[in-house]
Amino acid sequence: MVGMAAVPQVERGDLELPPAPLSVEETGLDAGLLVDLALKTVYFAGNPSGAVVAERMALPLGVVQEILAFLRREHLCEVTGGSGISPSTFLYAVTGEGVSRVGKVLEISGYVGPAPVPLADYIQQVEHQSVGREVLTSQDIESSLSHLVFNAETLDRLGRAVSSEKATLVFGPSGNGKTAAAEGLRKALQGNIIIPYAVEVQRQIIRLYDPSSHEAVESASKRSPSVVDRRWLVIRRPAVSAAGELSGGHLELSLDPVQKTYEAPIQMKANGGLLVIDDFGRQKLQASCLLSRWIVPLEQGVDTLTLHTGVRLRVPFDVIPIFVTNLPPTKLADDAFLRRIRYKVEIPNPTREEFLEILRRECQRYEVAYREDGAQHLVGRYYVETGREMRGCQPRDIVEAIADAARYRGSPRVLSPEGVDQAAATYFV
């Protein structure tokens, strides 16, 4: 592709942003798209300098000056001031003719921000930094889950499933750490990746960078910021999650009817990392519908999205999918659908020994003095005598209630039989 930026090989601990484009042609974008974006940038910024326009468009000043010069020749913007020392200080404003043009442009796309990168460049970058190139060892998995108490067999099954980088179903009773395990596995993914702020396809712009899903980090590059393509940014390998709020719309390109700008679907935002679907089977979207939508992506690693114009585009489906549920797998879908989820790992109720270990850790975390008589009283009276199942979240809840009561009364924090009874009275039904 003409103008495509050189995409570097991304290695763990050695991350380089692509070089900055030196001309409009090297951006790989249609000149008209950049002209419209620059005009909207000047319009909404008020009376910005050339340097400010370049900063907001994330393009080199030389490229932006080329675009601004065109806008001036077409009488769409004008210079209103500046120090005169450097063209970067010139102040720009939209002319009356330019305001009319802005109105027409906004009817097509309201996007204002960093210039996008071509879809082909984005695809090439995803392939270079694919999560499939990550090697997750048993040490990585065990370290990421060290804050949880699982038996060795469960930990091994979970580790083998996630390290395979294939779809995994994590199921079992509520409160045993399924969601915490899925979130903890994020730590097992080392290093950073590069993503663009936005992607362009057929002059349509798709917002990709999402601060609520992506954690931007400082680039370790030794190169000057002025020589790298600032349309890209470095983030930690993502861990995007969705729960009961998940709907069919989250899986497709979402077009804002007011801004006329697309938002990337969750699976595209998760490329290069984890995609966690929590409370699987309890969304408005049926589990079978979700699996139907992702049958091809799960098997081929490629997703198909559709613009409102009917244009279909293929993008990488480069994620480690983890589905978390407290429903029995057989109630989610039939065997044909479940076959697409290669691994099924149950997180069982803790044993008595595991329950007590969790209790000790929670006492330490909440600065509650651990007493053996209090621990045995909790297990004996509220589990053995009642036949109640032990859940991994219950020690935390009981200890937290004891800490709350001690803070309220100004008394010592102690796991005593009396404290356990008081906590249990407002906890168990």
mmCIF file of C-alpha atoms in Angstrom, residues 371 373-374 377-378 381-382 402 405 409 414-425:
data_model
loop_
_atom_site.group_PDB
_atom_site.id
_atom_site.type_symbol
_atom_site.label_atom_id
_atom_site.label_comp_id
_atom_site.label_asym_id
_atom_site.label_seq_id
_atom_site.Cartn_x
_atom_site.Cartn_y
_atom_site.Cartn_z
ATOM 1 C CA ARG A 371 -8.032 -16.761 66.393
ATOM 2 C CA ASP A 373 -11.318 -20.811 68.156
ATOM 3 C CA GLY A 374 -13.162 -18.163 66.118
ATOM 4 C CA HIS A 377 -16.598 -21.788 65.512
ATOM 5 C CA LEU A 378 -17.420 -20.287 62.104
ATOM 6 C CA ARG A 381 -21.675 -23.764 63.644
ATOM 7 C CA TYR A 382 -22.433 -22.181 60.301
ATOM 8 C CA ILE A 402 -16.076 -7.890 61.939
ATOM 9 C CA ALA A 405 -18.234 -3.542 63.711
ATOM 10 C CA ARG A 409 -17.560 0.480 68.348
ATOM 11 C CA VAL A 414 -10.534 -9.945 66.535
ATOM 12 C CA LEU A 415 -11.868 -13.105 64.908
ATOM 13 C CA SER A 416 -13.580 -14.289 68.090
ATOM 14 C CA PRO A 417 -16.595 -16.610 68.353
ATOM 15 C CA GLU A 418 -18.660 -13.648 69.545
ATOM 16 C CA GLY A 419 -17.538 -11.517 66.626
ATOM 17 C CA VAL A 420 -18.328 -14.338 64.205
ATOM 18 C CA ASP A 421 -21.868 -14.692 65.611
ATOM 19 C CA GLN A 422 -22.540 -10.977 65.299
ATOM 20 C CA ALA A 423 -21.260 -10.901 61.720
ATOM 21 C CA ALA A 424 -23.181 -14.048 60.762
ATOM 22 C CA ALA A 425 -26.436 -12.633 62.191
#
